[in-house]
Tab-separated table of C-alpha atoms in Angstrom:
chain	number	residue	atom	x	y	z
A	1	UNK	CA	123.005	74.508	104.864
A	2	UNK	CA	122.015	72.913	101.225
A	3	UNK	CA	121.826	75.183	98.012
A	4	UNK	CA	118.128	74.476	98.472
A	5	UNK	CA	117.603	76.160	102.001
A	6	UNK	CA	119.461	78.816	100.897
A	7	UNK	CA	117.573	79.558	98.071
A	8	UNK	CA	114.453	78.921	100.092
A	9	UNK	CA	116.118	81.441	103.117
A	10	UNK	CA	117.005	84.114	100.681
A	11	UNK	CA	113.044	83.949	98.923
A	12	UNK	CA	111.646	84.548	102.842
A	13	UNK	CA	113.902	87.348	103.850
A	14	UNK	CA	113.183	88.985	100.209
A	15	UNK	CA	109.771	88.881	101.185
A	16	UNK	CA	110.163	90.194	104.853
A	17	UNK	CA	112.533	92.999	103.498
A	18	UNK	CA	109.698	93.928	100.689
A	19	UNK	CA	106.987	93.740	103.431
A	20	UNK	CA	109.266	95.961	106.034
A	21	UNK	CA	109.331	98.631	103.012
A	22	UNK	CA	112.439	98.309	101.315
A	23	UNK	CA	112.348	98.989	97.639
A	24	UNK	CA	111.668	95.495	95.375
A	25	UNK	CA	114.792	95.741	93.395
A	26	UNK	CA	117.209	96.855	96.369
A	27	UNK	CA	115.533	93.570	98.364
A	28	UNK	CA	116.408	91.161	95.136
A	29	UNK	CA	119.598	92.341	94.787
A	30	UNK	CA	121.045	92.365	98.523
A	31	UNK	CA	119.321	88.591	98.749
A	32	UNK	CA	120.948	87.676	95.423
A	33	UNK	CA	123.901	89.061	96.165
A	34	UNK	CA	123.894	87.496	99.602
A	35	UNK	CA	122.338	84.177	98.340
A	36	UNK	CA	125.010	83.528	96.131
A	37	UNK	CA	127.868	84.541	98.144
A	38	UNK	CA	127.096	81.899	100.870
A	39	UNK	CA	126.162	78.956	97.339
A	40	UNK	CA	129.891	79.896	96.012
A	41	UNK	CA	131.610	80.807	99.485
A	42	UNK	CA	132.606	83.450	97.754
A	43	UNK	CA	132.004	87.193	97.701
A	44	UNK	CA	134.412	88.541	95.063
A	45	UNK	CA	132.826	85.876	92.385
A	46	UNK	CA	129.693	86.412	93.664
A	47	UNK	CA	129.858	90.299	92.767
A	48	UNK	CA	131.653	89.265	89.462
A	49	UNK	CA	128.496	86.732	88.748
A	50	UNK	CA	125.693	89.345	89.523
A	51	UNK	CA	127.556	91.457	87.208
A	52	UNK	CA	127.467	89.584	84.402
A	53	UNK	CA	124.013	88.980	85.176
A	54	UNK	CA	123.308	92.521	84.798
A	55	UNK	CA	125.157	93.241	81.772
A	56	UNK	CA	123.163	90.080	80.459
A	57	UNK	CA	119.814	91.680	81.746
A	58	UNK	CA	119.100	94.454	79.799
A	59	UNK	CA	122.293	94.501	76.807
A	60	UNK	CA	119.821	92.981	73.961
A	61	UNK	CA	118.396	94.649	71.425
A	62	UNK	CA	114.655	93.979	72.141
A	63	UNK	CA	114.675	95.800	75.316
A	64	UNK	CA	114.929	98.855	73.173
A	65	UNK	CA	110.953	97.907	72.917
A	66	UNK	CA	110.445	99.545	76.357
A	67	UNK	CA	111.398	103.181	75.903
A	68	UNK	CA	109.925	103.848	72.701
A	69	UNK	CA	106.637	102.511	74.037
A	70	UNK	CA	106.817	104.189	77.145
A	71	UNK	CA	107.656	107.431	75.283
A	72	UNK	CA	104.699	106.675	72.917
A	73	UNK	CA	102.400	106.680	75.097
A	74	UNK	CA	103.257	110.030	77.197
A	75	UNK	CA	103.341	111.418	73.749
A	76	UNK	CA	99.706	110.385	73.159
A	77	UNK	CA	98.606	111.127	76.717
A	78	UNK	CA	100.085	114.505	76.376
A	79	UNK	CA	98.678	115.679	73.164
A	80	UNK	CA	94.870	114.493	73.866
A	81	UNK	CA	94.286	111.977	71.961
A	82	UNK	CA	92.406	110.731	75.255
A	83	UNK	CA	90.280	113.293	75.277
A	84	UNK	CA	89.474	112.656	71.258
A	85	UNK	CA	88.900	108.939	72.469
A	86	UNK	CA	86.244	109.835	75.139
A	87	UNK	CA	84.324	112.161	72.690
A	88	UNK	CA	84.116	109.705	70.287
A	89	UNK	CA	82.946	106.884	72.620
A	90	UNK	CA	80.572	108.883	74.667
A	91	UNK	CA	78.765	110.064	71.158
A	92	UNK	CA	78.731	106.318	70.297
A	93	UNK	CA	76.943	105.186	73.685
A	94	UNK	CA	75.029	108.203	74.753
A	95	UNK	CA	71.355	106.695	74.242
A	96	UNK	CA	72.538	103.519	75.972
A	97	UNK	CA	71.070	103.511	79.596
A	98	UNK	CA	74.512	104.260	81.433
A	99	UNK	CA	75.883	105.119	78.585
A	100	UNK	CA	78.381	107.825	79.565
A	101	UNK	CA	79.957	105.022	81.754
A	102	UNK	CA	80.343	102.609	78.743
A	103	UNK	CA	81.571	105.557	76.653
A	104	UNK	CA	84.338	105.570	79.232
A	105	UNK	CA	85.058	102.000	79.666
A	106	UNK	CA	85.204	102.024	75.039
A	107	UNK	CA	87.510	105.320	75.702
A	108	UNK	CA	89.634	103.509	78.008
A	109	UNK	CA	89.932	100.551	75.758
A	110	UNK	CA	91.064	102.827	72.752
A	111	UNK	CA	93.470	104.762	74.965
A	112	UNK	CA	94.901	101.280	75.632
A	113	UNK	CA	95.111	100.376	72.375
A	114	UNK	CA	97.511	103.113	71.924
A	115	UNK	CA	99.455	103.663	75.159
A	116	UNK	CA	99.788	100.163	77.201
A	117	UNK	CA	100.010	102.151	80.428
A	118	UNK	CA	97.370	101.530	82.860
A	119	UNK	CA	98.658	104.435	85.226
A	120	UNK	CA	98.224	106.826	82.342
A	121	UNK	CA	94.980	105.819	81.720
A	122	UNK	CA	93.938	106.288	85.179
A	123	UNK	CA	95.781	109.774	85.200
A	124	UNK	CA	94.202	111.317	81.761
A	125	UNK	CA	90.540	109.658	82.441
A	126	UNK	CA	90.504	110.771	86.501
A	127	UNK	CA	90.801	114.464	84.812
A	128	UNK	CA	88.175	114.011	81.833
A	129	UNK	CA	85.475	111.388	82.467
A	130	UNK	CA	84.701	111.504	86.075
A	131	UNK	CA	83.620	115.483	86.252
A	132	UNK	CA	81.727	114.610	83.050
A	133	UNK	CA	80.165	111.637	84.719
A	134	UNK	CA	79.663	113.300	88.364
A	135	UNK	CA	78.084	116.332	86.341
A	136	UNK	CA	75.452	113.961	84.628
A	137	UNK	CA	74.180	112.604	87.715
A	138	UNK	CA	76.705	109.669	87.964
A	139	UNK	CA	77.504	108.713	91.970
A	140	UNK	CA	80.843	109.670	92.879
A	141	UNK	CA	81.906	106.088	93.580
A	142	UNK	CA	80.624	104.903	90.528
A	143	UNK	CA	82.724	107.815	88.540
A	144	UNK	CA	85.648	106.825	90.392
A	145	UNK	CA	85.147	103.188	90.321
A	146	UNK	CA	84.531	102.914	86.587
A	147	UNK	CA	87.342	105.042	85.475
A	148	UNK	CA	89.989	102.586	88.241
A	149	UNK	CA	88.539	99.429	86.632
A	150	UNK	CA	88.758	100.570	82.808
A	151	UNK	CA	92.093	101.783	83.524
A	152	UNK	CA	93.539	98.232	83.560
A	153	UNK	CA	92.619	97.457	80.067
A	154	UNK	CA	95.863	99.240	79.346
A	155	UNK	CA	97.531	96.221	80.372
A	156	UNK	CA	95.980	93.866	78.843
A	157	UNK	CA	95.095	95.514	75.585
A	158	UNK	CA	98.360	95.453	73.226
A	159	UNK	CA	100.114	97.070	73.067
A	160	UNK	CA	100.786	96.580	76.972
A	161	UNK	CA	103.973	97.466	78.924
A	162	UNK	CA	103.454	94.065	81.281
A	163	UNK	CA	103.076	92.165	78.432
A	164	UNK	CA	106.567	93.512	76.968
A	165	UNK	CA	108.008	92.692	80.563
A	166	UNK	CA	106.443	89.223	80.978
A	167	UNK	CA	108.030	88.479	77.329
A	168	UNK	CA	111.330	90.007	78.124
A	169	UNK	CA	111.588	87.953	81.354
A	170	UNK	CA	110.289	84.451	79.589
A	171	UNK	CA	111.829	85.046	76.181
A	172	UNK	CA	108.281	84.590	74.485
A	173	UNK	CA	107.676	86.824	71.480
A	174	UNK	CA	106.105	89.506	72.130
A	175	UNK	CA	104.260	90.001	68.769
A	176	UNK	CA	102.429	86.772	69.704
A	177	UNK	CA	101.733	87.971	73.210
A	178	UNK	CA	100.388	91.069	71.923
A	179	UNK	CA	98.138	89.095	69.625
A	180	UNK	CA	96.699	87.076	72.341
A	181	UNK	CA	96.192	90.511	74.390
A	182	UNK	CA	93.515	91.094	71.368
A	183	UNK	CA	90.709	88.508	72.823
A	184	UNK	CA	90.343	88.567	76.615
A	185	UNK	CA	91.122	92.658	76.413
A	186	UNK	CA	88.141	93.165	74.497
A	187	UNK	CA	85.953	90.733	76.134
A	188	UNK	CA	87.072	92.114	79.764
A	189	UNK	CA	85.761	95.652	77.857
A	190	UNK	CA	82.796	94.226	76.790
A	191	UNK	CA	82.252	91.940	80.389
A	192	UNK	CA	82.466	95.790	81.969
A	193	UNK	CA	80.170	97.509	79.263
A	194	UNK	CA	77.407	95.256	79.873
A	195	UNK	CA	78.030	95.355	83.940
A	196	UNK	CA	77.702	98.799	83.723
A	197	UNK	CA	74.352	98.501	82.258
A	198	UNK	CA	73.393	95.948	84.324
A	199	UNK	CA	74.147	98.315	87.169
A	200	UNK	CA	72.232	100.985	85.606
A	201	UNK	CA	69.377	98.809	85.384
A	202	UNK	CA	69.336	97.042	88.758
A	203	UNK	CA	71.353	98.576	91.172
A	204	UNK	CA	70.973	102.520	90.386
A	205	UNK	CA	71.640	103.247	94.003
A	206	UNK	CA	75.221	102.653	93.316
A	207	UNK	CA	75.427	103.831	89.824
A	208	UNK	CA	73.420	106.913	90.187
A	209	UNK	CA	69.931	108.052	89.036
A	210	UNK	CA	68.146	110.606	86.976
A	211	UNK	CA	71.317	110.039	84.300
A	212	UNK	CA	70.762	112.153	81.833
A	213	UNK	CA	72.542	112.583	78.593
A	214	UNK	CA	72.011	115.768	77.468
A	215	UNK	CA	75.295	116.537	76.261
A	216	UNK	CA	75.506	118.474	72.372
A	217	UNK	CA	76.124	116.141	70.017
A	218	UNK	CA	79.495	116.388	67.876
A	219	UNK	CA	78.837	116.205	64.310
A	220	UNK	CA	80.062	113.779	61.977
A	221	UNK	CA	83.134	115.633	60.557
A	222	UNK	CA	83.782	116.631	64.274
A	223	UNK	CA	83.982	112.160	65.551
A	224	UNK	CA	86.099	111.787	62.069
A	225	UNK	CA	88.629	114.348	63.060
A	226	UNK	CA	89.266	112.803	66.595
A	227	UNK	CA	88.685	109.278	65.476
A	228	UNK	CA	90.300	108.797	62.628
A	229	UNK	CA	94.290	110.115	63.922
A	230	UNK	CA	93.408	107.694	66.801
A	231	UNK	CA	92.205	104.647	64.167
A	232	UNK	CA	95.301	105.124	62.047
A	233	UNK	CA	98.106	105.174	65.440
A	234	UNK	CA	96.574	102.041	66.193
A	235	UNK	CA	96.346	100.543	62.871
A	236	UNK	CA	100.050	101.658	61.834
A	237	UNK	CA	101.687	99.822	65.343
A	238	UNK	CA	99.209	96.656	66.245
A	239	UNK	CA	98.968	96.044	62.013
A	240	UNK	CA	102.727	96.932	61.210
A	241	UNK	CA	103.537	94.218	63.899
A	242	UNK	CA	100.892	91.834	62.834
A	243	UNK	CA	101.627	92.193	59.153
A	244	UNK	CA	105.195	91.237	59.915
A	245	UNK	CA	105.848	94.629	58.055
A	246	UNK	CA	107.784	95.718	62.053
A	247	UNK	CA	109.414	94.113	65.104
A	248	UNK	CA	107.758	95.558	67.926
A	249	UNK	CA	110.237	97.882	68.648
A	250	UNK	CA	110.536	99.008	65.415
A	251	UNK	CA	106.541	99.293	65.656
A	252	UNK	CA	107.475	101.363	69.128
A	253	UNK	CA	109.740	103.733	67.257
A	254	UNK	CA	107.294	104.200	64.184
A	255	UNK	CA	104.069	104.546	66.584
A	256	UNK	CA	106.481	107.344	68.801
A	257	UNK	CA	106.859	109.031	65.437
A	258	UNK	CA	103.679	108.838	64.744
A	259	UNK	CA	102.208	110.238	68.137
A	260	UNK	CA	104.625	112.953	67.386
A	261	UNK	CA	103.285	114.234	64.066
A	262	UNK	CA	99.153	113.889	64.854
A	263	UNK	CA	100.590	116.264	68.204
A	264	UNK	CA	102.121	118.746	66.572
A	265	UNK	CA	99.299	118.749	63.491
A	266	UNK	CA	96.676	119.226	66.225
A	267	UNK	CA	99.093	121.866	67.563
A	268	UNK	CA	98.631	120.839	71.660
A	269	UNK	CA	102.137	119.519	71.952
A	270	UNK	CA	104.227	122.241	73.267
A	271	UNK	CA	107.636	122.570	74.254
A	272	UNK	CA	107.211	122.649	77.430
A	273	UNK	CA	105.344	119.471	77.588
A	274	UNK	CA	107.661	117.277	75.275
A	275	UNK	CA	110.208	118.417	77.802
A	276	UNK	CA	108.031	116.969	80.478
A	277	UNK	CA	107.170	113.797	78.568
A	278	UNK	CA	111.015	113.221	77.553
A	279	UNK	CA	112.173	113.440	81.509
A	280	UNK	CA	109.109	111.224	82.511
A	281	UNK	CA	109.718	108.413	79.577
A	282	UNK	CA	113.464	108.617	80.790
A	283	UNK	CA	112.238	108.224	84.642
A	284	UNK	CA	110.059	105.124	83.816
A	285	UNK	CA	112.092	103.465	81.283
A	286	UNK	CA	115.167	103.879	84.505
A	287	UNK	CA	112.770	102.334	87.122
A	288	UNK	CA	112.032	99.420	84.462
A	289	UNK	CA	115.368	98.603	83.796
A	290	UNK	CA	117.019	98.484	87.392
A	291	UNK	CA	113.363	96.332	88.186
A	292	UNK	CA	114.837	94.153	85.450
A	293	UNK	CA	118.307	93.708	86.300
A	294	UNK	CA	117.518	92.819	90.111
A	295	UNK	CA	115.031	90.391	88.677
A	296	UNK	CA	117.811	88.929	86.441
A	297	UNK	CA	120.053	88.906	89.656
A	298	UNK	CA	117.346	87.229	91.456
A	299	UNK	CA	116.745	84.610	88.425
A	300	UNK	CA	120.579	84.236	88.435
A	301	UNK	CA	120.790	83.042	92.238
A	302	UNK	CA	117.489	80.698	92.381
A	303	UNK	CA	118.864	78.448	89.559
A	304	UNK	CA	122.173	78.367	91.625
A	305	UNK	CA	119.907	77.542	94.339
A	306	UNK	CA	118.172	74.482	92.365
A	307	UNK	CA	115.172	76.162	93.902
A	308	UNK	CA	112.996	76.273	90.872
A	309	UNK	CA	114.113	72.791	89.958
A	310	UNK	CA	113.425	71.488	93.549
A	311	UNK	CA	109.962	73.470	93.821
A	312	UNK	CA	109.079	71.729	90.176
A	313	UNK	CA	109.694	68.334	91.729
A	314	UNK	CA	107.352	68.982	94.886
A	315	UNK	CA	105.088	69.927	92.583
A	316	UNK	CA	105.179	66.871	90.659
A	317	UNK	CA	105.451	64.615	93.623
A	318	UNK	CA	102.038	66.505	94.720
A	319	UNK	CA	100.362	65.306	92.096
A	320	UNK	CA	98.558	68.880	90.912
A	321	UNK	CA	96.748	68.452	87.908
A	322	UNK	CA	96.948	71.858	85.598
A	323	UNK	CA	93.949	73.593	86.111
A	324	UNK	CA	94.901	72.964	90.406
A	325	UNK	CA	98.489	74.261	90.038
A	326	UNK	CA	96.825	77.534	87.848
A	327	UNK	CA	94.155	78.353	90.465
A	328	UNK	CA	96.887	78.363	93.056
A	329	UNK	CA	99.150	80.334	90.944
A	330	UNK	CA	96.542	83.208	90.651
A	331	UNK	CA	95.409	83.505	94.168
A	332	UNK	CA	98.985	84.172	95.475
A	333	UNK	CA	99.599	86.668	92.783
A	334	UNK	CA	96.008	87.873	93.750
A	335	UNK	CA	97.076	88.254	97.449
A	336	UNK	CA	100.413	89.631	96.222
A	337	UNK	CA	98.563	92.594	94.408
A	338	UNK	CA	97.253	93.427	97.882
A	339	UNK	CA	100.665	94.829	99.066
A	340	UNK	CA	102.861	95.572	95.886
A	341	UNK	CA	102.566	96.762	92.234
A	342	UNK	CA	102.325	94.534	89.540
A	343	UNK	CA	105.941	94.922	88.197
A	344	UNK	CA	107.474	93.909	91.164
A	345	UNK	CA	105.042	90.781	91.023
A	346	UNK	CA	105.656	89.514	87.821
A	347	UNK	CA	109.839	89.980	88.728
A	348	UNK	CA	109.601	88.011	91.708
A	349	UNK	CA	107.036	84.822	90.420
A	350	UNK	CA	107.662	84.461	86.994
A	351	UNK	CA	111.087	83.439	87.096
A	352	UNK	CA	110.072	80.964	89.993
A	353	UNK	CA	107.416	79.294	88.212
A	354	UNK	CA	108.722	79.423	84.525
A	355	UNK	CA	110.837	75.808	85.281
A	356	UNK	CA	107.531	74.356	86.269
A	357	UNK	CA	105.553	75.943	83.551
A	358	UNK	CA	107.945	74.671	80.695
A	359	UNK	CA	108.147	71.170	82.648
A	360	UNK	CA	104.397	70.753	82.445
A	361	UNK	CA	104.526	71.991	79.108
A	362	UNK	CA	101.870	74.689	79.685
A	363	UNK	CA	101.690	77.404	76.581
A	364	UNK	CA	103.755	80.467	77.801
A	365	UNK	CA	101.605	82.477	75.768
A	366	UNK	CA	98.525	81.570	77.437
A	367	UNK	CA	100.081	81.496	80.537
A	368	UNK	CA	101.325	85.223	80.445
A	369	UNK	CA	97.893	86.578	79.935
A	370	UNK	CA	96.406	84.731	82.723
A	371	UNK	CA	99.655	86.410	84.865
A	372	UNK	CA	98.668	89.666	83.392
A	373	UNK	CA	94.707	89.467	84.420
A	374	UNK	CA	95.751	87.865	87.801
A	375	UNK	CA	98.232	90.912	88.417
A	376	UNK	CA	95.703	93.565	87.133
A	377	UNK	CA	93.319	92.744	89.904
A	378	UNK	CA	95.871	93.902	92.468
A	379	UNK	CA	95.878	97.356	90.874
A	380	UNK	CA	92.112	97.227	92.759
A	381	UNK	CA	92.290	95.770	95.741
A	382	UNK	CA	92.959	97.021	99.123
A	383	UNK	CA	95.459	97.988	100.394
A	384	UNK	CA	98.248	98.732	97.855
A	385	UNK	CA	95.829	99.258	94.602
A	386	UNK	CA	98.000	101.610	92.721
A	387	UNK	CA	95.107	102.937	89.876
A	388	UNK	CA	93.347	103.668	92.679
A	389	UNK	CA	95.990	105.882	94.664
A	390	UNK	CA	96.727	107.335	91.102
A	391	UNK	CA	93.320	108.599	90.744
A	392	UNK	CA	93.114	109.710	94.530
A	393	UNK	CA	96.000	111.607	93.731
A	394	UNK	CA	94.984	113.003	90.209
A	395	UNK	CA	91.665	114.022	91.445
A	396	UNK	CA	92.263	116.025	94.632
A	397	UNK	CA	89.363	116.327	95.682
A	398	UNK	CA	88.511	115.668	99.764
A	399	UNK	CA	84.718	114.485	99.427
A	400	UNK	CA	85.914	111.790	97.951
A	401	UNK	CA	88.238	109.196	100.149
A	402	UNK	CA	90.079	106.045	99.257
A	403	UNK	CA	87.356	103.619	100.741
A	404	UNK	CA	84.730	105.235	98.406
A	405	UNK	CA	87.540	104.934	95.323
A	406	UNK	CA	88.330	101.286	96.478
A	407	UNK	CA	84.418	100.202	96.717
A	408	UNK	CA	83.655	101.839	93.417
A	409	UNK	CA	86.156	99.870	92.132
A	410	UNK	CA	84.741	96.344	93.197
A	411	UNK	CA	82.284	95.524	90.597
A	412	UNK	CA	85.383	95.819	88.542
A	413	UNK	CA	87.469	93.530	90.270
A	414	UNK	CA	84.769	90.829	90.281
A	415	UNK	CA	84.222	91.189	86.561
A	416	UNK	CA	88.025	90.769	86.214
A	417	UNK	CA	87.960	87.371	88.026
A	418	UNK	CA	85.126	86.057	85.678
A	419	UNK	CA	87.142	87.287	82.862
A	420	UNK	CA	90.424	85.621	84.362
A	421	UNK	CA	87.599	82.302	84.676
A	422	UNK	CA	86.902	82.307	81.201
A	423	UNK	CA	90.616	82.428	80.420
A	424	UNK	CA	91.802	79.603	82.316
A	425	UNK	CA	88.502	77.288	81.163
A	426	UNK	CA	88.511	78.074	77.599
A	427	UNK	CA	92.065	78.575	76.715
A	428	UNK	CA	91.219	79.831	72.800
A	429	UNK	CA	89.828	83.237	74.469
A	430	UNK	CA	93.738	83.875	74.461
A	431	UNK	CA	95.354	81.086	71.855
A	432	UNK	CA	92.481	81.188	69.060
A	433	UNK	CA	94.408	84.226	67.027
A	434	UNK	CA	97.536	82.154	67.354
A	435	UNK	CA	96.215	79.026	65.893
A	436	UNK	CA	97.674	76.930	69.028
């Protein structure tokens, strides 16, 4: 058996063993492991090669960047700066005809802005926005559905924990990744905002009717207190990094401290939850890290392989133009979205197509936010969408079922794939703050 069909054998029985259940990083590593012992005939090397390759994996300094983002975010998620972020936006969209649903999907956005964590936005928002929205006459669906959809700005809007992972794994700066994050995150916000009202306008059977907006107004020194901590987090990380003033995981650590302070000056962080928001950063930032090194494993033994190499010359020999080899790139990390989280995605496909990417000479840059939109719409579809089981799971409540979270959620999805469009045909959506 060639290197080739070996590499090509280990890639189908990863996939079988992820299918059959096993957990991503345990499949990557027993198929690396397993891959390279029958390339080098033999095992002892092969378990001396892996290790190096997982020493390599996570020993330089910029991985530091995930923790203190990770932790930053929990910090902010668990001192209510969410909640600040949805009373601001719903007093800035109330009059708006579904308004209360747009002040969720700007909430959302400005949660992202200052977390990266899409799962955390689905957690915090599940809990505030969709009583509030049920309450004002909003269909359950609809309150489900919006919250699930705005939750995947966090990925998209820097700073944005896939975006750190897609850098890590491509060795693209991250700074510049996060700056491209800027355009298509706040044009998917605004593509939602004006679906929403759209909805409200045309299809109020879905959306709800009789949606009233009754709610007190807060008062001016009331939106400065909760907007302006919020403003200055996000100016003091996105502008530090911008500015060149910090690397982004200095920018981490500085934001963490920063989280920290407006917490305890608002007096909701308690022991008790920085205990719980330590032990969940340090759970996270684990899972991350082991997903890492089996992807590093994995990268290790397709190169061995000449399987990237050999899949870039079929391509050539194929004749793809760009745009043909893109399309196909995001419907199979569409259709992978169906059955595994977007992590696990990005580990397994990224370090497959990066040969052919660099050999074609596509922009990494641009091509990591198209990965990151493609990926996102997996965290909505059926039947492994993870906001969705997140919300399910936050909201606990039995009148409302998976299918009704799930079809809530597809307005979103669709809106996604025009944004993901309007990516991949005008380039500069993502590139234009770059200058490329």
């Amino acid at each position: 058996m060639t290197d080739f069909a070996i590499g090509l054998f280990s890639l189908m029985a990863m996939g079988g063993l992820v299918l059959g259940g096993l957990y991503v990083p345990i499949s990557l590593i027993l198929c690396s492991l397993i891959g390279v012992w029958a390339i080098k005939g033999n095992l002892i090397l092969a378990t001396k090669m892996l290790g190096l390759a997982a020493n390599d994996a996570i020993s330089s300094y910029f991985f530091g960047v995930i923790p203190v983002f990770v932790l930053m975010g929990f910090i902010v998620s668990e001192s209510g700066l969410g909640r600040d972020a949805f009373d601001v936006a719903n007093a800035m969209f109330k009059r708006i005809k579904g308004g209360l649903g747009v002040g969720t999907i700007a909430a959302n956005a400005i949660f992202a802005a200052i977390t990266g964590i899409s799962i955390a936005s689905a957690a915090v928002f599940t809990k505030l926005a969709v009583p509030e929205l049920r309450r004002h006459g909003y269909s359950d669906r609809f309150a489900v559905g919006v919250v699930a959809g705005s939750s995947v700005l966090g990925m998209l809007i820097p700073p944005s924990l896939l975006l750190i992972l897609y850098g890590l794994l491509t060795e693209t700066n991250i700074g510049d990744l996060f700056l491209a994050g800027v355009g298509p995150g706040l044009m998917l916000a605004l593509l939602f905002g004006l679906g929403t009202v759209g909805m409200a306008m045309f299809a109020s059977g879905f959306i709800g009717r009789n949606l009233s907006a009754d709610s007190e107004a807060p008062t001016t020194r009331e939106l400065l207190s909760k907007g302006l901590p919020i403003a200055g987090l996000i100016s003091l990380v996105l502008g530090g990094i911008y500015a060149g003033v910090f690397t982004p995981v200095e920018a981490g650590a500085v934001g963490t401290a920063g989280a920290l302070v407006l917490g305890m000056l608002k007096r909701r962080l308690t022991w008790s939850g920085l205990w719980r928001v330590m032990v969940e950063t340090g759970m996270i930032t684990a899972s991350i890290c082991f997903l890492i090194i089996a992807a590093q494993m994995y990268s290790r033994m397709l190169s061995f392989s000449g399987l990237p190499s050999g899949f870039g010359t079929m391509v050539a020999q194929a004749d793809l133009s760009v745009l043909g080899l893109i399309l196909l790139y995001c419907l199979v990390v569409i259709l992978m979205g169906m059955i595994l989280d977007s992590g696990s995605i990005m580990l397994i496909l990224v370090p497959l197509m990066l040969p052919v990417v660099t050999t074609l000479n596509i922009d990494l840059v641009w091509f990591g936010i198209i990965t990151v939109l493609a990926v996102e719409v997996g965290l909505l579809t059926p039947p492994f969408g993870i906001s969705v089981y997140v919300i399910k799971a936050t909201l606990d409540d039995p009148t409302i079922s998976l299918k009704d979270i799930f079809i809530g959620a597809a307005p979103f999805a669709a809106i996604m794939l025009v944004c993901l469009g309007l990516v991949i045909a005008f380039p500069f959506i993502a590139t234009g703050l770059l200058g490329h």
